[in-house]
Short mmCIF file of C-alpha atoms and ligand atoms in Angstrom, two decimals:
data_model
loop_
_atom_site.label_atom_id
_atom_site.label_comp_id
_atom_site.label_asym_id
_atom_site.label_seq_id
_atom_site.Cartn_x
_atom_site.Cartn_y
_atom_site.Cartn_z
CA MET Y 1 -7.78 106.57 -148.61
CA ALA Y 2 -8.69 103.25 -150.17
CA GLY Y 3 -10.41 101.81 -147.10
CA PHE Y 4 -12.22 105.06 -146.38
CA THR Y 5 -13.43 105.19 -149.98
CA VAL Y 6 -14.84 101.66 -149.76
CA ALA Y 7 -16.87 102.67 -146.69
CA LYS Y 8 -18.01 105.97 -148.20
CA GLU Y 9 -18.97 104.38 -151.52
CA LEU Y 10 -20.81 101.54 -149.83
CA ARG Y 11 -23.03 104.06 -148.08
CA GLY Y 12 -23.31 106.23 -151.19
CA ARG Y 13 -24.38 103.19 -153.19
CA GLY Y 14 -27.13 102.38 -150.73
CA PHE Y 15 -25.60 99.70 -148.51
CA ALA Y 16 -27.40 99.72 -145.15
CA GLY Y 17 -25.50 96.94 -143.36
CA ALA Y 18 -22.72 97.30 -140.81
CA VAL Y 19 -19.43 98.88 -141.93
CA THR Y 20 -16.35 98.80 -139.70
CA ILE Y 21 -12.98 100.40 -140.38
CA ILE Y 22 -10.02 99.05 -138.42
CA ASP Y 23 -6.89 101.22 -138.35
CA PRO Y 24 -4.21 101.85 -135.73
CA ALA Y 25 -4.64 105.60 -136.31
CA GLY Y 26 -8.41 105.58 -135.77
CA VAL Y 27 -10.15 108.20 -137.95
CA PRO Y 28 -8.50 107.99 -141.38
CA TYR Y 29 -6.51 110.91 -142.74
CA ASP Y 30 -5.00 111.96 -146.02
CA ARG Y 31 -1.31 111.31 -146.66
CA PRO Y 32 -0.30 113.69 -149.51
CA PRO Y 33 -0.38 116.76 -147.19
CA LEU Y 34 2.19 115.08 -144.91
CA SER Y 35 5.00 116.21 -147.22
CA LYS Y 36 3.27 119.45 -148.22
CA ASP Y 37 1.01 121.75 -146.19
CA TYR Y 38 0.80 119.58 -143.09
CA LEU Y 39 4.59 119.46 -142.90
CA LEU Y 40 4.73 123.20 -143.52
CA GLY Y 41 2.28 123.69 -140.65
CA THR Y 42 -0.31 125.47 -142.79
CA ARG Y 43 -2.82 122.61 -142.34
CA ASP Y 44 -3.49 120.94 -139.03
CA GLN Y 45 -4.61 117.47 -137.96
CA ALA Y 46 -8.29 118.23 -138.38
CA GLY Y 47 -7.55 119.65 -141.83
CA ILE Y 48 -6.16 116.37 -143.12
CA GLN Y 49 -8.87 114.03 -141.84
CA LEU Y 50 -10.71 112.39 -144.71
CA ALA Y 51 -13.99 113.20 -142.93
CA ALA Y 52 -14.92 114.69 -139.58
CA GLY Y 53 -15.67 112.38 -136.65
CA ASP Y 54 -19.37 113.28 -136.88
CA TRP Y 55 -19.53 112.10 -140.46
CA PHE Y 56 -18.67 108.55 -139.41
CA LYS Y 57 -21.40 108.69 -136.77
CA ASP Y 58 -23.92 110.09 -139.25
CA GLN Y 59 -23.05 107.38 -141.74
CA ASP Y 60 -23.15 104.70 -139.06
CA ILE Y 61 -19.59 103.63 -139.83
CA THR Y 62 -17.77 102.16 -136.84
CA ILE Y 63 -14.11 102.99 -136.37
CA ILE Y 64 -12.00 100.56 -134.37
CA THR Y 65 -8.59 101.83 -133.36
CA GLY Y 66 -6.38 98.79 -133.59
CA THR Y 67 -4.14 96.63 -135.72
CA ALA Y 68 -5.29 93.45 -137.39
CA VAL Y 69 -2.83 90.60 -137.10
CA ALA Y 70 -4.63 87.70 -138.76
CA LEU Y 71 -7.47 86.99 -141.13
CA GLU Y 72 -9.48 83.80 -141.30
CA PRO Y 73 -11.14 84.19 -144.69
CA ASP Y 74 -13.62 81.31 -144.61
CA VAL Y 75 -15.36 82.74 -141.54
CA GLY Y 76 -14.53 86.38 -142.36
CA THR Y 77 -12.87 86.93 -139.00
CA VAL Y 78 -10.20 89.54 -138.44
CA VAL Y 79 -8.13 89.07 -135.29
CA LEU Y 80 -6.74 92.21 -133.66
CA GLU Y 81 -3.44 92.60 -131.83
CA ASP Y 82 -5.31 92.91 -128.50
CA GLY Y 83 -7.19 89.67 -129.10
CA ARG Y 84 -10.49 91.18 -130.23
CA GLU Y 85 -12.15 89.45 -133.15
CA ILE Y 86 -14.33 91.18 -135.74
CA THR Y 87 -16.33 89.10 -138.14
CA GLY Y 88 -17.76 90.35 -141.41
CA ASP Y 89 -19.53 88.83 -144.38
CA ARG Y 90 -16.82 90.42 -146.50
CA VAL Y 91 -13.37 91.75 -145.61
CA VAL Y 92 -11.51 94.43 -147.58
CA LEU Y 93 -7.75 94.70 -147.12
CA ALA Y 94 -6.69 98.34 -147.49
CA THR Y 95 -3.41 98.15 -145.65
CA GLY Y 96 -1.27 100.41 -147.85
CA GLY Y 97 2.47 100.05 -147.49
CA THR Y 98 5.39 100.59 -145.18
CA ALA Y 99 8.39 102.77 -145.97
CA ARG Y 100 11.23 100.83 -147.54
CA ARG Y 101 14.30 100.98 -145.31
CA LEU Y 102 17.77 101.46 -146.77
CA PRO Y 103 19.47 98.05 -146.97
CA ILE Y 104 22.81 99.39 -145.70
CA PRO Y 105 24.47 99.40 -142.26
CA GLY Y 106 22.68 102.03 -140.17
CA GLY Y 107 19.66 102.07 -142.50
CA ASP Y 108 17.61 100.63 -139.65
CA LEU Y 109 18.72 103.19 -137.01
CA GLU Y 110 15.72 104.41 -135.01
CA SER Y 111 16.81 108.00 -135.60
CA VAL Y 112 16.70 107.62 -139.39
CA LEU Y 113 13.35 109.13 -140.37
CA GLU Y 114 10.67 108.01 -142.79
CA LEU Y 115 7.47 109.74 -143.86
CA ARG Y 116 4.30 107.67 -143.95
CA THR Y 117 2.26 108.82 -140.97
CA ARG Y 118 1.20 112.00 -139.21
CA GLU Y 119 3.58 111.15 -136.38
CA ASP Y 120 6.44 110.83 -138.90
CA ALA Y 121 5.58 114.30 -140.23
CA ASP Y 122 5.44 115.77 -136.70
CA ARG Y 123 8.81 114.25 -135.87
CA LEU Y 124 10.34 115.56 -139.09
CA ARG Y 125 8.89 119.06 -138.59
CA ALA Y 126 10.34 119.22 -135.09
CA MET Y 127 13.81 118.83 -136.68
CA LEU Y 128 13.31 121.62 -139.20
CA LYS Y 129 14.96 124.66 -137.66
CA PRO Y 130 17.07 127.46 -139.11
CA GLY Y 131 20.52 126.08 -139.84
CA ALA Y 132 19.57 122.47 -139.08
CA ARG Y 133 21.04 120.16 -141.69
CA LEU Y 134 18.57 117.69 -143.18
CA ALA Y 135 19.83 114.94 -145.47
CA ILE Y 136 17.18 113.34 -147.63
CA ILE Y 137 18.05 110.04 -149.23
CA GLY Y 138 15.88 109.49 -152.30
CA ALA Y 139 14.93 112.36 -154.62
CA GLY Y 140 11.72 110.81 -155.92
CA LEU Y 141 8.31 112.36 -155.34
CA ILE Y 142 8.31 112.45 -151.54
CA GLY Y 143 12.01 113.26 -151.11
CA ALA Y 144 11.71 116.20 -153.51
CA GLU Y 145 8.55 117.48 -151.83
CA VAL Y 146 10.17 117.38 -148.40
CA ALA Y 147 13.29 119.14 -149.72
CA SER Y 148 11.07 121.93 -150.97
CA SER Y 149 8.95 122.08 -147.79
CA ALA Y 150 12.02 122.18 -145.54
CA LEU Y 151 13.48 125.34 -147.10
CA PRO Y 152 11.04 127.86 -145.56
CA PHE Y 153 12.10 126.61 -142.11
CA GLY Y 154 15.62 127.79 -142.87
CA ALA Y 155 16.98 124.25 -142.84
CA ASP Y 156 20.01 123.33 -144.94
CA VAL Y 157 18.90 120.50 -147.17
CA VAL Y 158 21.08 117.97 -148.92
CA LEU Y 159 19.27 115.68 -151.34
CA ILE Y 160 20.97 112.41 -152.20
CA ASP Y 161 20.07 110.06 -155.04
CA PRO Y 162 22.12 107.70 -157.20
CA GLN Y 163 20.11 108.74 -160.29
CA ASP Y 164 20.62 112.03 -162.10
CA PRO Y 165 17.90 112.93 -162.75
CA PRO Y 166 15.53 110.72 -160.78
CA LEU Y 167 11.87 110.18 -161.78
CA ILE Y 168 12.45 109.51 -165.50
CA PRO Y 169 9.93 106.62 -165.50
CA ALA Y 170 7.29 108.91 -163.96
CA VAL Y 171 7.71 112.13 -165.96
CA GLY Y 172 10.14 111.38 -168.79
CA HIS Y 173 13.73 112.53 -169.18
CA GLU Y 174 13.10 116.15 -170.14
CA LEU Y 175 10.80 117.05 -167.25
CA ALA Y 176 12.83 114.98 -164.81
CA ASN Y 177 15.85 117.11 -165.74
CA ARG Y 178 13.94 120.35 -165.37
CA LEU Y 179 12.47 119.36 -162.02
CA HIS Y 180 15.74 118.09 -160.60
CA ALA Y 181 17.53 121.27 -161.67
CA MET Y 182 15.11 123.30 -159.54
CA HIS Y 183 16.66 121.94 -156.33
CA PRO Y 184 20.06 123.65 -156.59
CA GLU Y 185 18.38 126.76 -158.00
CA ARG Y 186 16.35 127.00 -154.78
CA GLY Y 187 19.30 126.30 -152.50
CA VAL Y 188 19.12 122.53 -152.02
CA ASP Y 189 22.48 120.83 -152.12
CA VAL Y 190 22.13 117.93 -154.59
CA VAL Y 191 24.47 114.95 -154.31
CA THR Y 192 24.43 112.21 -156.92
CA GLY Y 193 25.61 108.92 -155.51
CA ALA Y 194 24.74 105.95 -153.36
CA PRO Y 195 25.03 105.92 -149.59
CA VAL Y 196 26.74 102.82 -148.20
CA ALA Y 197 26.45 103.32 -144.42
CA ILE Y 198 24.92 105.64 -141.83
CA THR Y 199 26.20 106.18 -138.32
CA ALA Y 200 25.01 108.49 -135.56
CA ASP Y 201 27.47 109.97 -133.03
CA ASP Y 202 26.77 110.76 -129.36
CA GLY Y 203 25.93 114.36 -130.24
CA GLY Y 204 23.10 113.17 -132.51
CA THR Y 205 24.88 114.03 -135.76
CA HIS Y 206 24.47 111.48 -138.52
CA HIS Y 207 27.26 110.64 -140.92
CA ILE Y 208 26.29 109.27 -144.30
CA GLU Y 209 29.13 107.47 -145.96
CA MET Y 210 28.86 107.57 -149.75
CA VAL Y 211 30.18 105.02 -152.22
CA SER Y 212 32.54 107.76 -153.48
CA GLY Y 213 34.21 107.87 -150.05
CA GLU Y 214 32.67 111.26 -149.25
CA THR Y 215 30.88 111.60 -145.89
CA ILE Y 216 27.84 113.82 -145.46
CA ALA Y 217 27.00 115.06 -141.96
CA ALA Y 218 23.41 115.84 -141.02
CA ASP Y 219 21.31 116.55 -137.94
CA ALA Y 220 18.44 114.54 -139.39
CA VAL Y 221 18.24 111.92 -142.12
CA LEU Y 222 15.04 111.13 -143.98
CA VAL Y 223 14.83 108.12 -146.29
CA GLY Y 224 12.28 108.28 -149.10
CA ILE Y 225 12.97 105.34 -151.38
CA GLY Y 226 9.51 103.91 -151.90
CA ILE Y 227 7.23 101.54 -150.07
CA ILE Y 228 6.77 97.85 -149.52
CA PRO Y 229 3.11 96.82 -149.84
CA GLU Y 230 1.67 95.65 -146.54
CA THR Y 231 0.45 92.15 -147.39
CA ARG Y 232 0.91 90.29 -144.10
CA LEU Y 233 -2.82 89.87 -143.49
CA ALA Y 234 -3.31 88.45 -146.97
CA GLU Y 235 -0.41 86.10 -146.38
CA SER Y 236 -1.87 85.04 -143.02
CA ALA Y 237 -5.00 84.05 -144.93
CA GLY Y 238 -3.04 82.06 -147.51
CA LEU Y 239 -3.93 84.51 -150.29
CA GLU Y 240 -1.66 85.01 -153.29
CA THR Y 241 0.72 87.95 -153.06
CA ASP Y 242 3.38 89.17 -155.48
CA ASN Y 243 4.53 92.67 -154.60
CA GLY Y 244 0.92 93.30 -153.52
CA THR Y 245 -2.16 91.23 -152.79
CA ILE Y 246 -3.34 89.82 -156.08
CA VAL Y 247 -6.87 90.80 -157.07
CA ASP Y 248 -8.98 90.64 -160.20
CA GLU Y 249 -10.41 93.68 -161.96
CA SER Y 250 -13.18 93.88 -159.37
CA GLN Y 251 -10.52 94.05 -156.58
CA ARG Y 252 -11.48 90.59 -155.37
CA THR Y 253 -8.82 88.14 -154.23
CA ALA Y 254 -9.07 84.45 -155.08
CA HIS Y 255 -11.17 84.11 -151.91
CA PRO Y 256 -14.77 85.21 -152.57
CA LYS Y 257 -15.05 86.94 -149.18
CA VAL Y 258 -11.86 88.97 -149.38
CA TYR Y 259 -11.08 92.06 -151.45
CA ALA Y 260 -7.96 94.23 -151.52
CA VAL Y 261 -7.63 97.86 -152.59
CA GLY Y 262 -5.17 100.74 -152.85
CA ASP Y 263 -1.39 100.63 -152.55
CA SER Y 264 -1.41 97.13 -151.07
CA SER Y 265 -3.24 95.54 -154.00
CA ARG Y 266 -2.09 94.48 -157.44
CA ILE Y 267 -4.45 93.72 -160.28
CA ARG Y 268 -4.27 90.67 -162.50
CA ARG Y 269 -6.41 91.13 -165.56
CA ALA Y 270 -8.78 88.46 -166.85
CA ASP Y 271 -6.27 87.66 -169.63
CA GLY Y 272 -3.64 86.91 -166.97
CA THR Y 273 -1.63 90.14 -167.31
CA LEU Y 274 -0.28 91.23 -163.93
CA LEU Y 275 -0.36 95.03 -163.84
CA ARG Y 276 2.27 97.21 -162.19
CA ARG Y 277 1.17 98.01 -158.66
CA ALA Y 278 0.11 101.66 -158.44
CA GLU Y 279 0.96 103.83 -155.42
CA HIS Y 280 -1.09 106.92 -156.03
CA TRP Y 281 -3.88 108.66 -154.23
CA GLU Y 282 -6.39 108.54 -157.07
CA HIS Y 283 -5.73 104.86 -157.63
CA ALA Y 284 -6.53 104.22 -153.96
CA MET Y 285 -9.80 106.07 -154.40
CA ASN Y 286 -10.66 104.36 -157.69
CA THR Y 287 -9.95 100.85 -156.44
CA GLY Y 288 -12.02 101.60 -153.32
CA ALA Y 289 -14.97 102.62 -155.50
CA THR Y 290 -14.58 99.53 -157.67
CA ALA Y 291 -14.52 97.23 -154.64
CA ALA Y 292 -17.64 98.86 -153.19
CA ALA Y 293 -19.52 98.38 -156.47
CA ALA Y 294 -18.32 94.79 -156.71
CA LEU Y 295 -19.30 94.07 -153.10
CA LEU Y 296 -22.82 95.22 -153.89
CA GLY Y 297 -23.01 93.38 -157.19
CA GLN Y 298 -23.28 96.70 -159.06
CA GLU Y 299 -21.75 97.64 -162.38
CA LEU Y 300 -18.07 98.46 -161.93
CA PRO Y 301 -17.13 102.12 -162.40
CA ARG Y 302 -14.79 102.88 -165.30
CA HIS Y 303 -11.63 104.78 -164.45
CA GLY Y 304 -9.33 106.60 -166.82
CA ALA Y 305 -5.57 106.16 -167.26
CA SER Y 306 -3.74 106.36 -163.94
CA TRP Y 307 -2.99 109.88 -162.73
CA PHE Y 308 -0.84 111.43 -160.03
CA TRP Y 309 0.29 114.85 -158.93
CA SER Y 310 3.13 116.25 -156.88
CA ASP Y 311 4.07 119.74 -155.68
CA ARG Y 312 7.53 121.13 -155.20
CA HIS Y 313 9.27 124.51 -155.22
CA GLY Y 314 6.00 126.24 -156.07
CA VAL Y 315 5.26 124.19 -159.18
CA HIS Y 316 2.56 121.59 -159.68
CA VAL Y 317 3.50 118.37 -161.47
CA GLU Y 318 0.98 115.96 -162.96
CA GLY Y 319 1.36 112.75 -164.87
CA VAL Y 320 -1.07 110.42 -166.59
CA GLY Y 321 -0.75 107.01 -168.19
CA SER Y 322 2.78 105.70 -168.45
CA MET Y 323 5.91 107.57 -169.49
CA ALA Y 324 7.98 104.39 -169.25
CA GLY Y 325 8.26 102.06 -172.20
CA GLU Y 326 8.98 102.04 -175.89
CA GLY Y 327 7.78 104.62 -178.34
CA THR Y 328 8.40 108.25 -179.20
CA VAL Y 329 8.78 111.15 -176.81
CA ILE Y 330 7.41 114.53 -177.82
CA VAL Y 331 8.21 117.67 -175.90
CA ARG Y 332 6.06 120.80 -175.79
CA GLU Y 333 8.04 123.82 -174.61
CA LYS Y 334 7.04 127.02 -172.88
CA ASP Y 335 9.46 129.92 -172.41
CA GLY Y 336 12.28 127.73 -173.72
CA GLU Y 337 11.70 124.97 -171.18
CA PRO Y 338 9.91 121.62 -171.49
CA SER Y 339 6.43 122.06 -170.05
CA VAL Y 340 4.51 119.01 -171.29
CA VAL Y 341 6.07 115.71 -172.34
CA PHE Y 342 4.17 113.00 -174.21
CA ARG Y 343 4.96 109.39 -174.97
CA LEU Y 344 3.44 107.80 -178.03
CA ASP Y 345 3.41 103.99 -178.01
CA PRO Y 346 5.01 102.11 -180.93
CA GLU Y 347 1.64 102.19 -182.76
CA GLY Y 348 1.55 105.99 -182.48
CA PHE Y 349 -1.17 106.30 -179.84
CA LEU Y 350 -0.70 108.48 -176.79
CA ALA Y 351 0.34 106.31 -173.83
CA GLY Y 352 1.52 108.85 -171.26
CA ALA Y 353 1.95 112.54 -170.55
CA ALA Y 354 3.44 114.64 -167.79
CA ALA Y 355 3.45 118.38 -167.25
CA VAL Y 356 4.74 121.12 -165.01
CA ASP Y 357 1.94 123.55 -164.18
CA GLY Y 358 -0.11 121.97 -166.96
CA GLY Y 359 -3.20 120.47 -165.37
CA PHE Y 360 -5.35 121.24 -168.43
CA ALA Y 361 -2.86 119.56 -170.73
CA VAL Y 362 -2.75 116.43 -168.60
CA ARG Y 363 -6.54 116.29 -168.40
CA ALA Y 364 -6.74 116.55 -172.18
CA ALA Y 365 -4.03 113.92 -172.55
CA ARG Y 366 -5.99 111.60 -170.30
CA ARG Y 367 -9.01 111.90 -172.54
CA ILE Y 368 -6.88 111.25 -175.61
CA ILE Y 369 -5.37 108.15 -173.97
CA ASP Y 370 -8.69 106.80 -172.69
CA ARG Y 371 -10.44 107.23 -176.03
CA ARG Y 372 -7.44 106.25 -178.14
CA ILE Y 373 -7.89 109.42 -180.16
CA PRO Y 374 -5.30 109.57 -182.99
CA VAL Y 375 -2.94 112.52 -182.58
CA ASP Y 376 -0.47 114.32 -184.80
CA PRO Y 377 2.96 114.53 -183.09
CA ALA Y 378 3.58 117.98 -184.63
CA GLN Y 379 0.40 119.29 -183.00
CA LEU Y 380 1.33 117.81 -179.64
CA ALA Y 381 4.66 119.64 -179.82
CA ASP Y 382 3.15 122.95 -180.90
CA PRO Y 383 2.41 125.18 -177.89
CA MET Y 384 -0.05 127.17 -180.04
CA VAL Y 385 -2.32 124.12 -180.43
CA ASP Y 386 -4.91 123.82 -177.68
CA LEU Y 387 -4.71 120.22 -176.45
CA ARG Y 388 -8.34 120.32 -175.43
CA LYS Y 389 -9.21 120.61 -179.13
CA LEU Y 390 -7.18 117.49 -179.90
CA ALA Y 391 -9.08 115.66 -177.16
CA ARG Y 392 -12.50 116.33 -178.67
C1 FAD H 1 4.03 111.80 -147.60
C2 FAD H 1 3.20 111.29 -148.72
C3 FAD H 1 2.87 112.13 -149.79
C4 FAD H 1 2.12 111.66 -150.86
N1 FAD H 1 1.82 112.51 -151.87
C5 FAD H 1 1.09 112.06 -152.93
C6 FAD H 1 0.77 112.93 -154.00
O1 FAD H 1 1.13 114.12 -154.00
N2 FAD H 1 0.04 112.44 -155.03
C7 FAD H 1 -0.39 111.14 -155.07
O2 FAD H 1 -1.04 110.75 -156.06
N3 FAD H 1 -0.10 110.29 -154.06
C8 FAD H 1 0.63 110.72 -152.99
N4 FAD H 1 0.93 109.87 -151.96
C9 FAD H 1 0.48 108.48 -152.05
C10 FAD H 1 -0.91 108.29 -151.50
O3 FAD H 1 -1.04 108.95 -150.26
C11 FAD H 1 -1.17 106.80 -151.35
O4 FAD H 1 -1.18 106.23 -152.64
C12 FAD H 1 -2.48 106.51 -150.65
O5 FAD H 1 -2.44 106.99 -149.33
C13 FAD H 1 -2.74 105.02 -150.63
O6 FAD H 1 -3.90 104.77 -149.92
P1 FAD H 1 -4.13 103.36 -149.23
O7 FAD H 1 -5.44 103.51 -148.51
O8 FAD H 1 -3.96 102.27 -150.19
O9 FAD H 1 -2.94 103.19 -148.17
P2 FAD H 1 -2.53 104.07 -146.92
O10 FAD H 1 -2.86 105.49 -147.12
O11 FAD H 1 -1.11 103.69 -146.66
O12 FAD H 1 -3.44 103.50 -145.73
C14 FAD H 1 -3.30 102.21 -145.26
C15 FAD H 1 -3.77 102.18 -143.83
O13 FAD H 1 -3.84 100.83 -143.38
C16 FAD H 1 -3.38 100.77 -142.04
N5 FAD H 1 -2.94 99.40 -141.77
C17 FAD H 1 -1.87 98.74 -142.29
N6 FAD H 1 -1.80 97.50 -141.77
C18 FAD H 1 -2.85 97.37 -140.94
C19 FAD H 1 -3.31 96.32 -140.11
N7 FAD H 1 -2.68 95.16 -140.05
N8 FAD H 1 -4.42 96.51 -139.35
C20 FAD H 1 -5.09 97.71 -139.42
N9 FAD H 1 -4.69 98.74 -140.19
C21 FAD H 1 -3.58 98.56 -140.94
C22 FAD H 1 -2.25 101.77 -142.04
O14 FAD H 1 -1.97 102.17 -140.70
C23 FAD H 1 -2.84 102.90 -142.87
O15 FAD H 1 -3.55 103.81 -142.08
C24 FAD H 1 1.67 110.31 -150.87
C25 FAD H 1 2.00 109.46 -149.81
C26 FAD H 1 2.75 109.94 -148.74
C27 FAD H 1 3.10 109.01 -147.61
#
């Protein structure tokens, strides 16, 4: 998403020079559907491409199917696995991340699944059959989405996480509880605890040994415990990395020819503050747009507070800003359940919000955060108060 956005924005902003995208998958595709409609089979390969093949031709953007293994920043040369060398006046690293493996015996078994690529989704879907038992380790965003998507296949799903509920930093305690409670209500078997080892027997059944001594048997095991930013190219170029390739607010690394965007990048502000690395779709798009503007010496676009969404069990979750940190939490209820949760920072300004089926509320909250509009906690909590009015 981030690399594609750089290319698209460069053309949109009038750049007429050569643009080359290098990726082992060739034409770039969107990842969020991999745990949602692509996994369900309601969207196909063509449906998840970020643009059709013709679009790249029309835009005169070259796609090279391959993996870069080294970067020589002074000359702008990228060396590919097959020995090819591509040289550019500028190089943008948009390498995303790789799935974190479980650091336990058996965590590195080839048969233990992850979900980052289309091939991963195809492999997972092939396992989803009526009565097949799928164990998902990690009940964060992706684990929960897969649990939900696996149910229509008739699979028996067991969802394992040491936290109960998970996702508090993303959506706050109240919504995290509500969302986690949906799993057993929909027929997912939820296990709270830490796995300590995984083995696979000759029949292909996996056995997950838990710290409690319990063993969980499954036909397939998926691990969804986050990603590790892919920074090897940056490292090969001697660039600074710290859980991401370090860039300034224009997405430029310390080397004037090299930029980094998306999940693999981490911003250090001009005042030296190192921001948390974001791993969301919109952030990938925003950082791609910023890099394109910076590459062309144009004014940098302004982006609002960070935003993400997730879909599970028929509900749509959105979050904006940060729900983690000090301050006051305010809950807005609907039908006796928390529907929007807000965090006010210690100074009383809105710092984060999350909602279930509350896109309007989150959009309004984003405006309130971005403009530092003072808000009355009682009004935030009152479901009769239209948040859009508070955002004006
Ligand atoms: C299953 C799934 C569901 C998701 N759902 C949501 C969601 O609902 N909402 C949301 O906000 N976000 C979601 N995300 C996160 C979102 O997709 C990512 O934040 C976004 O894809 C990041 O874009 P990126 O371009 O930085 O990295 P990526 O999309 O990871 O792309 C990086 C690309 O770089 C390539 N690459 C890596 N190393 C090299 C190399 N050495 N040479 C050449 N190419 C290389 C990789 O093959 C990959 O194609 C989801 C992610 C996944 C995996």
